[in-house]
XYZ file of C-alpha atoms in Angstrom:
593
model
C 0.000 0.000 0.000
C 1.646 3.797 -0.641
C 1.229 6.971 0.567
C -1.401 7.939 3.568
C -2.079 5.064 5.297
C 1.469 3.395 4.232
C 3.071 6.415 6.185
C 0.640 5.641 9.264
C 1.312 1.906 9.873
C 5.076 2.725 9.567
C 5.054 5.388 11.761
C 3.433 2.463 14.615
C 6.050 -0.070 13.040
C 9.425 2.098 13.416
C 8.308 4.545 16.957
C 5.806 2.016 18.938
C 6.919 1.552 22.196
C 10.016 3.951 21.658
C 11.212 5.995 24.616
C 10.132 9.637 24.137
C 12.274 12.199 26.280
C 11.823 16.055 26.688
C 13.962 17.688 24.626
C 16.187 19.353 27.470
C 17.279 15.891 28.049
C 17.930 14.645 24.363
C 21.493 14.396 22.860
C 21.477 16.159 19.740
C 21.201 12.680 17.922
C 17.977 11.720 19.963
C 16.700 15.192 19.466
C 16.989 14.869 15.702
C 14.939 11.237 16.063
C 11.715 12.894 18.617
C 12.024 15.608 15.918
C 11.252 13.255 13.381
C 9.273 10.637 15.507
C 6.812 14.235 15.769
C 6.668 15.111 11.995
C 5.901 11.246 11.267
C 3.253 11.408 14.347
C 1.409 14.164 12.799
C 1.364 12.845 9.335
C -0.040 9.704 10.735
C -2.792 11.379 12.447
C -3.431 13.554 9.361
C -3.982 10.277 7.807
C -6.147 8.228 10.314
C -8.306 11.973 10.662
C -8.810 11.407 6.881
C -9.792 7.725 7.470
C -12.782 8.371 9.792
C -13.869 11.432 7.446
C -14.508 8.830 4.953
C -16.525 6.895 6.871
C -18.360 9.591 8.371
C -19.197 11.693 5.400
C -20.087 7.834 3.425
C -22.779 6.840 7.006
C -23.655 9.951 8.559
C -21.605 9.415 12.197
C -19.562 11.908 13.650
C -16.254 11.345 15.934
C -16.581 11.884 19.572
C -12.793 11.833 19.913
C -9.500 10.806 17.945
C -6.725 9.613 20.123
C -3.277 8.514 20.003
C -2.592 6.606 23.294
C 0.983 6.732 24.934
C 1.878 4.359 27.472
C 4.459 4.942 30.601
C 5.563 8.028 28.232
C 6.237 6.279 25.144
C 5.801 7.052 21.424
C 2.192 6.324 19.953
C 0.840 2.951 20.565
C -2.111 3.054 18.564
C -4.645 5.031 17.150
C -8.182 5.087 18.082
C -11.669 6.931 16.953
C -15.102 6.137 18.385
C -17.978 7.294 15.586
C -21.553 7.706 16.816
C -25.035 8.847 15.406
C -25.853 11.867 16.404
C -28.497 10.621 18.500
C -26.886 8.441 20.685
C -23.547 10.741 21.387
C -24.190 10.264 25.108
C -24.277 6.662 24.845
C -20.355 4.993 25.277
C -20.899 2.390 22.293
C -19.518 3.565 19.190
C -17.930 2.392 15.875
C -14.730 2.740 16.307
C -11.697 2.508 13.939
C -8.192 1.212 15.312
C -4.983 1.203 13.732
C -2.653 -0.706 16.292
C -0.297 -3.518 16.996
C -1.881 -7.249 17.655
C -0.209 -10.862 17.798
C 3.179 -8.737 16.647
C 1.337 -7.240 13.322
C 0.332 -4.315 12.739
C -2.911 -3.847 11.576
C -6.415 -1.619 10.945
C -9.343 -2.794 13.026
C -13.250 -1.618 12.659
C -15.581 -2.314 15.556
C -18.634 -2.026 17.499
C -16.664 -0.826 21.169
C -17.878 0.092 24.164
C -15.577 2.417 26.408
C -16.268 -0.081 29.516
C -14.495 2.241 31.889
C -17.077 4.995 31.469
C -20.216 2.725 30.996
C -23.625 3.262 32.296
C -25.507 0.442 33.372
C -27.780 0.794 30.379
C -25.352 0.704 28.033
C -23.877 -2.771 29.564
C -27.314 -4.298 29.230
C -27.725 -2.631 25.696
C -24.223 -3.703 24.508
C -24.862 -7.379 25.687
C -27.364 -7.909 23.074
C -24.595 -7.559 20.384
C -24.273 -11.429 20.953
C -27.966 -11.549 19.789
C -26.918 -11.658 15.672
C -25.631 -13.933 14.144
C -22.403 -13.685 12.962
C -21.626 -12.637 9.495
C -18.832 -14.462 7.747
C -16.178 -11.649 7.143
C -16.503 -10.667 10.819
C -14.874 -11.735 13.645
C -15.189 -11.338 17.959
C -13.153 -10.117 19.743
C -12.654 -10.301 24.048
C -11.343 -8.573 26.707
C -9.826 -4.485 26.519
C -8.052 -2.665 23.435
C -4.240 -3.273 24.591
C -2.516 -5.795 22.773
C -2.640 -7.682 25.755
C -5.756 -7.360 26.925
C -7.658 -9.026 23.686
C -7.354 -11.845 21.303
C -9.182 -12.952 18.264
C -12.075 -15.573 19.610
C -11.900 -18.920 16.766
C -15.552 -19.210 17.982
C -18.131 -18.337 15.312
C -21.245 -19.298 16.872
C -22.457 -16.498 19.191
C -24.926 -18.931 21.360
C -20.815 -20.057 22.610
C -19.441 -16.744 22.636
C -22.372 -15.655 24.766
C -21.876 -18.654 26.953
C -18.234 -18.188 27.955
C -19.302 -14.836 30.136
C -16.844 -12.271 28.563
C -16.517 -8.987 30.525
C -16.676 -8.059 26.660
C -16.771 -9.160 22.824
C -16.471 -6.258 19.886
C -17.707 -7.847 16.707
C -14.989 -7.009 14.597
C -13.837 -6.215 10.810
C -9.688 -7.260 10.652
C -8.314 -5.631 7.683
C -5.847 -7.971 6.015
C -2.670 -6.816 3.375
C -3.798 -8.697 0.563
C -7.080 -6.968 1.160
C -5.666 -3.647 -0.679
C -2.849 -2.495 -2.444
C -3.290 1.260 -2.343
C -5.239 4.045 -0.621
C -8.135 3.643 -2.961
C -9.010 0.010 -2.417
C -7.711 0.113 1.068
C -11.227 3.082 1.548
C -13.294 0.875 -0.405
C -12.496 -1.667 2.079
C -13.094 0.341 4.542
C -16.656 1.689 3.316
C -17.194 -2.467 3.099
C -16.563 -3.027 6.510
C -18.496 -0.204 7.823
C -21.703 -1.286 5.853
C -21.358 -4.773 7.768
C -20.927 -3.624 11.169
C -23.394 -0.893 11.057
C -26.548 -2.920 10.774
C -24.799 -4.313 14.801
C -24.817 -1.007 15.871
C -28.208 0.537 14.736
C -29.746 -3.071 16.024
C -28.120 -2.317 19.415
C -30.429 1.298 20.066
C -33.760 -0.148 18.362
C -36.725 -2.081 19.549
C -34.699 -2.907 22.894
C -37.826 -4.864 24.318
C -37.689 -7.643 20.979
C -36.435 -10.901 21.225
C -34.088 -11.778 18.678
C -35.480 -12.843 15.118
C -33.561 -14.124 11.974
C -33.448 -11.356 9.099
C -36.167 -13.173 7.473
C -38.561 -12.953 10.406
C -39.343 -9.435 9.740
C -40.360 -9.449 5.829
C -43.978 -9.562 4.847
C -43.169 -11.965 2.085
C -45.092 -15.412 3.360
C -42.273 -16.995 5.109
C -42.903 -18.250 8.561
C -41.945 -15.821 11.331
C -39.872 -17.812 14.052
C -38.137 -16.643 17.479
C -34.931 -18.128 17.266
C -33.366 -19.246 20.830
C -29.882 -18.492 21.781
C -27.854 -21.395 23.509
C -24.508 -22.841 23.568
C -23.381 -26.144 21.561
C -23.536 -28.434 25.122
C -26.437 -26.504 26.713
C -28.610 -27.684 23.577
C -27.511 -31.277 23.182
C -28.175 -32.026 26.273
C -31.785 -30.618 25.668
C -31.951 -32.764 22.933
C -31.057 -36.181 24.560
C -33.768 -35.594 27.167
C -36.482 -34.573 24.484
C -35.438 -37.147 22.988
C -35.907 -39.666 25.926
C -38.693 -38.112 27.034
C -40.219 -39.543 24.195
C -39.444 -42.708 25.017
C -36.529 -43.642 23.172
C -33.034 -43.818 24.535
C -29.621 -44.186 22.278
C -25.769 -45.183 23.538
C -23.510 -42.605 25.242
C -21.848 -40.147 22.461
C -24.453 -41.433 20.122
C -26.447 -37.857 19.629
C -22.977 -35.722 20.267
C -21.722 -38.044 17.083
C -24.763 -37.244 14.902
C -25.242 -33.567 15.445
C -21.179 -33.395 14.560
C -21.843 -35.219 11.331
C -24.530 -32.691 10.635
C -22.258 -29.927 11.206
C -19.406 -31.290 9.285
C -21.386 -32.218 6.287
C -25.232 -32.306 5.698
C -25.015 -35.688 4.386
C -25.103 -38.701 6.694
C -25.713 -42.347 6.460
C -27.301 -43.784 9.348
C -26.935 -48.045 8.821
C -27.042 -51.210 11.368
C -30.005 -53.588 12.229
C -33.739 -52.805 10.856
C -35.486 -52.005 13.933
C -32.780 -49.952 15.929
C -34.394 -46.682 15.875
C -32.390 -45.066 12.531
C -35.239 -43.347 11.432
C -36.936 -42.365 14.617
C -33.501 -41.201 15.277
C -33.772 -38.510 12.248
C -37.601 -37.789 12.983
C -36.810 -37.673 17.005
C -33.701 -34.649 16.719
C -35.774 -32.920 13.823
C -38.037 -32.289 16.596
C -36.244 -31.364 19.145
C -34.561 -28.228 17.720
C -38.385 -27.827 15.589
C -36.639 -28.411 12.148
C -38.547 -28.705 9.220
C -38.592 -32.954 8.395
C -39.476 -34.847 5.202
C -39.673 -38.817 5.097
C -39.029 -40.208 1.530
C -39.359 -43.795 1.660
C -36.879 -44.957 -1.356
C -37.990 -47.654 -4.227
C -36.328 -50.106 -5.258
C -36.920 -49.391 -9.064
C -35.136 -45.594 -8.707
C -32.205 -45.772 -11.210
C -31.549 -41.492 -12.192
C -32.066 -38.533 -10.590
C -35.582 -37.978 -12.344
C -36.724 -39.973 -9.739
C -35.852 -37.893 -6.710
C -36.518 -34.398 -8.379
C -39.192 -35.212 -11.165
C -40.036 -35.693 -14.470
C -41.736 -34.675 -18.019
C -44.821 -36.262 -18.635
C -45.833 -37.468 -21.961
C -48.205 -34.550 -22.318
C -45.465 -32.280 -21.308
C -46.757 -31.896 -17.818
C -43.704 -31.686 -14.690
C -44.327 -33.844 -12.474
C -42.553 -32.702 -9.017
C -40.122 -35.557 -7.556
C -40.774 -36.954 -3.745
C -38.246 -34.529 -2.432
C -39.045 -30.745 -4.020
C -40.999 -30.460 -0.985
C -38.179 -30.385 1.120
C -36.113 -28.351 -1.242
C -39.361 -25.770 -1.570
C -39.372 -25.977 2.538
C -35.360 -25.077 2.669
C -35.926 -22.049 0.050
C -38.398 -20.832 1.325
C -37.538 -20.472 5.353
C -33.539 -20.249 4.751
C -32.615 -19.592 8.779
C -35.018 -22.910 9.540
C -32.843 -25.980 9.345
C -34.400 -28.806 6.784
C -33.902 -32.516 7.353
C -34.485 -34.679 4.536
C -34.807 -38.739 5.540
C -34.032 -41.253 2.630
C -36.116 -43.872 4.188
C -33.493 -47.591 3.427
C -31.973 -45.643 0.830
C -29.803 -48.792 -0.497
C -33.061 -50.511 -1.658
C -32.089 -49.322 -5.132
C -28.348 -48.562 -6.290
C -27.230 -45.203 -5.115
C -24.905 -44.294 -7.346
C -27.454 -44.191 -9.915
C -30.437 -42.028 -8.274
C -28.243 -40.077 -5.853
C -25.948 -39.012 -8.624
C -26.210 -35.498 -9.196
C -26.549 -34.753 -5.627
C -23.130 -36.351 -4.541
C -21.627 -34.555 -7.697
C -23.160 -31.044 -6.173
C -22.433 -31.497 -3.027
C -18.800 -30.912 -3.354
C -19.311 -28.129 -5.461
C -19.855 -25.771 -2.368
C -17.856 -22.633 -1.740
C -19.177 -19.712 0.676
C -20.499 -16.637 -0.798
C -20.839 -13.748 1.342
C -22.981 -15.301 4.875
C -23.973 -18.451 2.436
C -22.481 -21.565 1.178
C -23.678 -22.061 -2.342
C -23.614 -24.918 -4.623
C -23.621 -25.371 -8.751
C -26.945 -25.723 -9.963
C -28.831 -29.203 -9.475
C -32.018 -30.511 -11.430
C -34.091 -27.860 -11.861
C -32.922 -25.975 -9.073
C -30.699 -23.440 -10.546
C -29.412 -21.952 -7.217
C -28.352 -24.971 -6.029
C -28.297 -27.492 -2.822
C -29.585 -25.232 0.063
C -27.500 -24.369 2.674
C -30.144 -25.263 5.298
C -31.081 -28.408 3.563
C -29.340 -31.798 5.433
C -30.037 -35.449 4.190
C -29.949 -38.431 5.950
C -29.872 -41.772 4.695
C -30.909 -45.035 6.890
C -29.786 -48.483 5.627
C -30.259 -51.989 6.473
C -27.316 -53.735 5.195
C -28.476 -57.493 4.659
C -28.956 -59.637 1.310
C -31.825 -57.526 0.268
C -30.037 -54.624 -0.323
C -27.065 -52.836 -2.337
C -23.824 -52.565 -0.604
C -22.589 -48.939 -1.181
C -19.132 -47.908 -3.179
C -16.635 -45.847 -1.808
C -18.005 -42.645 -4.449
C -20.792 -42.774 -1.311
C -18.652 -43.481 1.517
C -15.994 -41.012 0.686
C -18.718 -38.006 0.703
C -20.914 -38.742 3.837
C -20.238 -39.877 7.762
C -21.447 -43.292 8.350
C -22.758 -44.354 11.367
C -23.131 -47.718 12.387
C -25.931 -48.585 14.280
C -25.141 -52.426 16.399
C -25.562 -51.956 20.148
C -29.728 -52.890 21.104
C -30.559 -52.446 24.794
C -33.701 -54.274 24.327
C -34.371 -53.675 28.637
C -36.936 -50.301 28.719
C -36.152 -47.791 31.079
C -39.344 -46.046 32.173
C -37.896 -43.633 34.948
C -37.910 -40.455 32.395
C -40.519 -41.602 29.605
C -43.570 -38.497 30.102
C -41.221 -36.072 30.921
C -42.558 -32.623 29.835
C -39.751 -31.466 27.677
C -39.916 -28.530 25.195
C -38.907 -28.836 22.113
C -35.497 -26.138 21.003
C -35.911 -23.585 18.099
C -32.606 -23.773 16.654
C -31.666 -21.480 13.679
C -29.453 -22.730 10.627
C -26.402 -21.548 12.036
C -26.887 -24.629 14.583
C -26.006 -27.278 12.104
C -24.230 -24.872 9.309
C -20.135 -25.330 9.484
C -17.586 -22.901 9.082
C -15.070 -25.142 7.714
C -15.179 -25.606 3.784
C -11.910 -25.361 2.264
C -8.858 -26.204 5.010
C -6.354 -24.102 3.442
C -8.664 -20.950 3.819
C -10.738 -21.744 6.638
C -8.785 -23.671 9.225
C -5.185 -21.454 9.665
C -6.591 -19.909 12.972
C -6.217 -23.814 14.084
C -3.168 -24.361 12.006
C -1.394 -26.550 14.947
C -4.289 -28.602 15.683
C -5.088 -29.516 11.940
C -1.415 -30.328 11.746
C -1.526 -32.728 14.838
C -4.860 -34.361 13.382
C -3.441 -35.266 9.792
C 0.097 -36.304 10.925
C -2.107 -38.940 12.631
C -4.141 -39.749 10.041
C -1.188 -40.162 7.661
C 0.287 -43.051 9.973
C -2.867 -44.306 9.854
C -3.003 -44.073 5.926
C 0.601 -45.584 5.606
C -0.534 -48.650 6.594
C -3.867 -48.617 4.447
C -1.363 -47.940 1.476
C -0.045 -51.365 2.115
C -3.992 -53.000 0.914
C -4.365 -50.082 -1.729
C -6.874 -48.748 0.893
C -5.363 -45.261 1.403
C -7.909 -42.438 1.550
C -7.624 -39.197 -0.435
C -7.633 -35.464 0.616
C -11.970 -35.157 0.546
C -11.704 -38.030 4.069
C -8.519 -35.976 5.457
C -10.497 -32.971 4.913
C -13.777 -34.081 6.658
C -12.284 -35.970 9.269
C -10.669 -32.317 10.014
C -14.120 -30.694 9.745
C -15.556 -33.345 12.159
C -13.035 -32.571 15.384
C -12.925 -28.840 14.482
C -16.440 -28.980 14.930
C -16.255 -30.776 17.946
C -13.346 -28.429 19.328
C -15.447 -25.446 18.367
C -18.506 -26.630 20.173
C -17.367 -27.096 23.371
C -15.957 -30.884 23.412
C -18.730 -32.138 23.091
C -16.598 -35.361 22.562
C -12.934 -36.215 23.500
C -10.358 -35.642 20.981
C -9.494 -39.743 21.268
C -13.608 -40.210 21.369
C -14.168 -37.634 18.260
C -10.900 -39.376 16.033
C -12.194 -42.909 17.191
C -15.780 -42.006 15.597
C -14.115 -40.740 12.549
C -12.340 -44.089 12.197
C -14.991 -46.154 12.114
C -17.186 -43.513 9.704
C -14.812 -42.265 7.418
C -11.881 -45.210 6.462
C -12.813 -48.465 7.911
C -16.197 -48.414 5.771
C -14.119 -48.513 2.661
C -12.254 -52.181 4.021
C -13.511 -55.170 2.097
C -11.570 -58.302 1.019
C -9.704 -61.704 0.926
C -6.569 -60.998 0.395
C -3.810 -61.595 3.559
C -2.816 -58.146 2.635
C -6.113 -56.923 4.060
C -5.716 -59.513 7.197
C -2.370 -57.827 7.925
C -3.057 -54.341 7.199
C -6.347 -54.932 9.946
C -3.680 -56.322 12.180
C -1.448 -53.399 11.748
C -4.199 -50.576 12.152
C -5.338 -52.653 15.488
C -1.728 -52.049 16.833
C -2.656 -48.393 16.352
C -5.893 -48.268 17.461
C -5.461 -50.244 20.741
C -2.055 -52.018 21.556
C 0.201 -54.672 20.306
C -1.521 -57.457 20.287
C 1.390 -60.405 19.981
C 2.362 -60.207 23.665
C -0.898 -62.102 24.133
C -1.186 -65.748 23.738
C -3.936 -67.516 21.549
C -4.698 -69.669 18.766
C -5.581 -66.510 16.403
C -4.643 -62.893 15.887
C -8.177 -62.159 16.671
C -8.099 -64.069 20.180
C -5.574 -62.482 20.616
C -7.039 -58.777 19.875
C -9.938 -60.145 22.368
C -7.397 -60.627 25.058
C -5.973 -56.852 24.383
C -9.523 -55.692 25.057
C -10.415 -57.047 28.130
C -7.113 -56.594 29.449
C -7.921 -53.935 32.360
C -4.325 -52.984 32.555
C -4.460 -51.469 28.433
C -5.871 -48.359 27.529
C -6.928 -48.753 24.123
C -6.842 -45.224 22.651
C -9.805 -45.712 19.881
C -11.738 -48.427 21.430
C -14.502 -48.628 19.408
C -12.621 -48.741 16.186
C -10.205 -51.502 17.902
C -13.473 -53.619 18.862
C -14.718 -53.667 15.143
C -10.872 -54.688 13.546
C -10.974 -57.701 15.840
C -14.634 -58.483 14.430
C -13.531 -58.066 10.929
C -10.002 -59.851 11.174
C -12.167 -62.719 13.025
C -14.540 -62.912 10.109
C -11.846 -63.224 7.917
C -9.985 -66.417 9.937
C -13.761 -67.988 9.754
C -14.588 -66.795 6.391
C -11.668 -66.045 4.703
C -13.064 -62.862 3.738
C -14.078 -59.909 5.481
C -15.648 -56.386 5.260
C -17.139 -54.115 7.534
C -20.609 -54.849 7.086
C -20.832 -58.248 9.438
């Protein structure tokens, strides 16, 4: 960037934090540096002055004050302008435009501050309810004071978790970045940008004070369904769930609901298979109610074989006839905050591949476009999957169905459904327990692309896939070795998970991922396969030739029973001893038992 606001992050880069002295005291050589440190200082000033002018004359706010802050009698530390309407110049929240020093860069920062010092207890219950919007994607929060040590850059999008951690206080936040601008004129453009998206915040903040909170939608006249939105955090709402959930009479393992809502989050496709009778699709119908999302049922045929049969057809008199799911497409369009969930009712009774085509094509066509993550076109849908729109698939996996190809594994979570507790438990069943109302931004992710959208968790992502590529060494030795989209989603998954609290364990959340994401894919006769299971058991739970037995896989039983061992994915561990005994019985094996 040259000239104005060049000159006004150098002048923070070469004099912050430099020792300023009266001039009585200087050398002549330290005289000749303040002399210049105070011709640089007033350029700078010149500059940011000129900044908030632009913003002002663009949205109608006027400063209440510029300042330059010194500390312990240093040079400039920062720069620092609160904006405010005309009529609300007594209040102490303000847009205010920075131009300071943060995790050792130095950087311009728009926000909606409050001057905490000097707050009135109306404006601390006023600037609370800046929590209340949801968060747009180019914005960030922000904790704690102005000083570079006093705030840091919350990962956190969702605001329900934000809220929940108790902050003394949380600026919603425009960071401008360098490759943002290259001169003066885009840098102002920027600038105008980032006003125009933190503006709506603080106009919201001073108006209809005695609302609750409602999704943009809410307030248009245009036939959509108005909706009060609550405002919880990730763990306060699951657990909600899992007792509407059993209070309606159904009950599902430990982890079981945590697991689902993060394959939800990750991606909104998900493959629920296991036993016919276990509760798959009650599962779907049971969580769609308890956070009041829209639900569809679509019982699949076996005779589907293109997409024509999912979205519709041209009748012989040239008549469309709408497919069995534009209903749920129609729901997601039309109420785009409300979460949609879509149930392929034993969606393996025909082939998949064939009328599910298009829509696992599409689905990794997203991107994010402004607040939205869009899709290529699909059908006759020209604006694409939804983003509110999730589909779930239940399967029964037995001789009367297709077994799926790796095309479908690769691009959904599956979830095995094999534990039955077939003893009730009446102690909670007639519970009164209300239902949530959950906007989108419950089950939407943040996490798209992993070079754009993960570097704030950099270190973490790092840790997670120089553990997955051990694991996918010894998958390469089968041919079994999974590609960047399963790296990728596992990512998603325990970002997701880290993001919402914990909902599970890191060892819990990599374990599920495991048994969704690579061991699905694991079919074969080969010893190749029998060794490369025996290898990824060593992984998942301990080295199993210390033991003594007839078999590798009674000797894997031994390893699980053993007290003394801590098997670090159990669950995966249990289901490599079932498949490598299949394959001494059978001599094949898969994971579908």
């Amino acid at each position: 960037m040259s000239n104005n606001y060049q000159r006004l992050l150098s002048f923070l880069i070469k004099y912050h934090g430099k020792q300023y002295k009266k001039q009585e005291k200087c050398t002549e050589e330290e005289k000749l540096y303040m002399n210049e440190a105070k011709k640089a200082g007033q350029e700078a000033r010149n500059a940011f002055t000129s900044l908030v002018g632009i913003i002002e004359k663009e949205y109608d706010f006027t400063h209440e004050r510029i300042s330059q802050w010194q500390n312990s009698g240093t040079f400039v530390s920062y720069f620092w302008c609160q904006m405010k309407r005309s009529s609300h110049k007594n209040s102490q929240i303000s847009l205010s435009l920075f131009a300071e020093k943060a995790d050792d860069v130095f950087r311009f920062r728009l926000s909606i501050e409050l001057a905490i010092d000097k707050a009135q207890k109306d404006d601390l219950e006023t600037y609370k309810r800046l929590l209340d919007i949801p968060l747009k994607k180019e914005l960030v929060y922000i904790s704690g004071g102005n000083n570079e040590d006093e705030f840091r850059v919350l990962n956190e999008r969702d605001n329900s978790i934000v809220k929940a951690m108790g902050l003394k206080k949380v600026q919603v936040s425009y960071v401008f970045k360098d490759e943002q601008y290259t001169d003066d004129d885009s840098f102002e453009k920027e600038v105008l940008k980032a006003a125009g998206l933190l503006i709506p915040y603080y106009e919201y903040l001073f108006n209809n004070k005695d609302e609750k909170v409602k999704d943009k939608t809410n307030e248009q006249d245009d036939g959509k369904e108005q909706v009060s939105f609550m405002s919880i955090s990730t763990t306060d709402a699951i657990a909600q769930i899992k007792d509407y959930i059993v209070s309606k009479g159904f009950s599902y393992p430990d982890g079981l609901i945590e697991n689902f809502y993060l394959c939800l989050k990750s991606k909104p496709f998900v493959i629920l298979a296991g036993t016919s009778g276990t509760g798959k699709t009650r599962l779907v119908k049971l969580f769609s109610q308890a956070i009041s999302a829209k639900y569809h049922l679509v019982s699949v045929r076996p005779d589907w074989s293109d997409g024509s049969d999912l979205f519709g057809h041209t009748d012989l008199n040239g008549r469309f006839i709408e497919g069995p799911i534009c209903s749920a497409f129609q729901d997601a369009i039309k109420n785009p905050d409300m979460p949609v969930i879509l149930c392929l009712d034993e969606m393996n009774l025909a082939r998949v591949e064939y009328y599910l085509s298009d829509f696992l094509s599409v689905i990794e066509s997203r991107e994010r476009e402004q607040d939205k993550i869009v899709t290529t076109a699909i059908a006759q849908y020209q604006e694409g999957i939804p983003d509110n729109l999730y589909i779930v698939g239940t399967v029964n996996m037995d001789e009367t169905t297709f077994s799926f190809s790796k095309k479908v594994l690769d691009r959904a979570n599956t979830i095995e459904f094999s534990f039955v507790d077939l003893v009730p438990d009446f102690s909670d069943v007639g519970n009164s327990v209300d239902p949530l109302k959950l906007s989108n931004s419950f089950l939407c992710t943040n996490y798209l692309v992993l070079g754009q959208d993960c570097i704030a968790e950099a270190n973490y992502v790092v840790d997670i896939c120089n553990e997955l590529q051990k694991i996918n060494e010894i998958l390469l030795e089968a041919n079994a070795h999974v590609g960047y989209r399963v790296r990728d989603e596992i990512v998603f998954y325990l970002l997701n998970n880290k993001q919402s609290g914990n909902l599970l364990s890191h060892d819990q959340a990599m374990d599920n991922e495991i048994m969704q994401k690579i061991l699905p894919r694991i079919q074969g006769s080969s010893n190749t396969i029998h060794d490369m299971l025996c290898e990824l058991f060593k992984v998942c739970a301990a080295d199993y030739t210390q033991k003594t037995g007839d078999s590798d896989s009674e000797k894997m039983k031994k390893i699980l029973v053993d007290q003394d061992i801590s098997c670090k994915y159990r669950k995966s561990a249990e289901k490599l001893e079932l498949m490598v005994r299949r394959f001494e019985e059978d001599g094949f094996t898969s994971y579908w038992l």
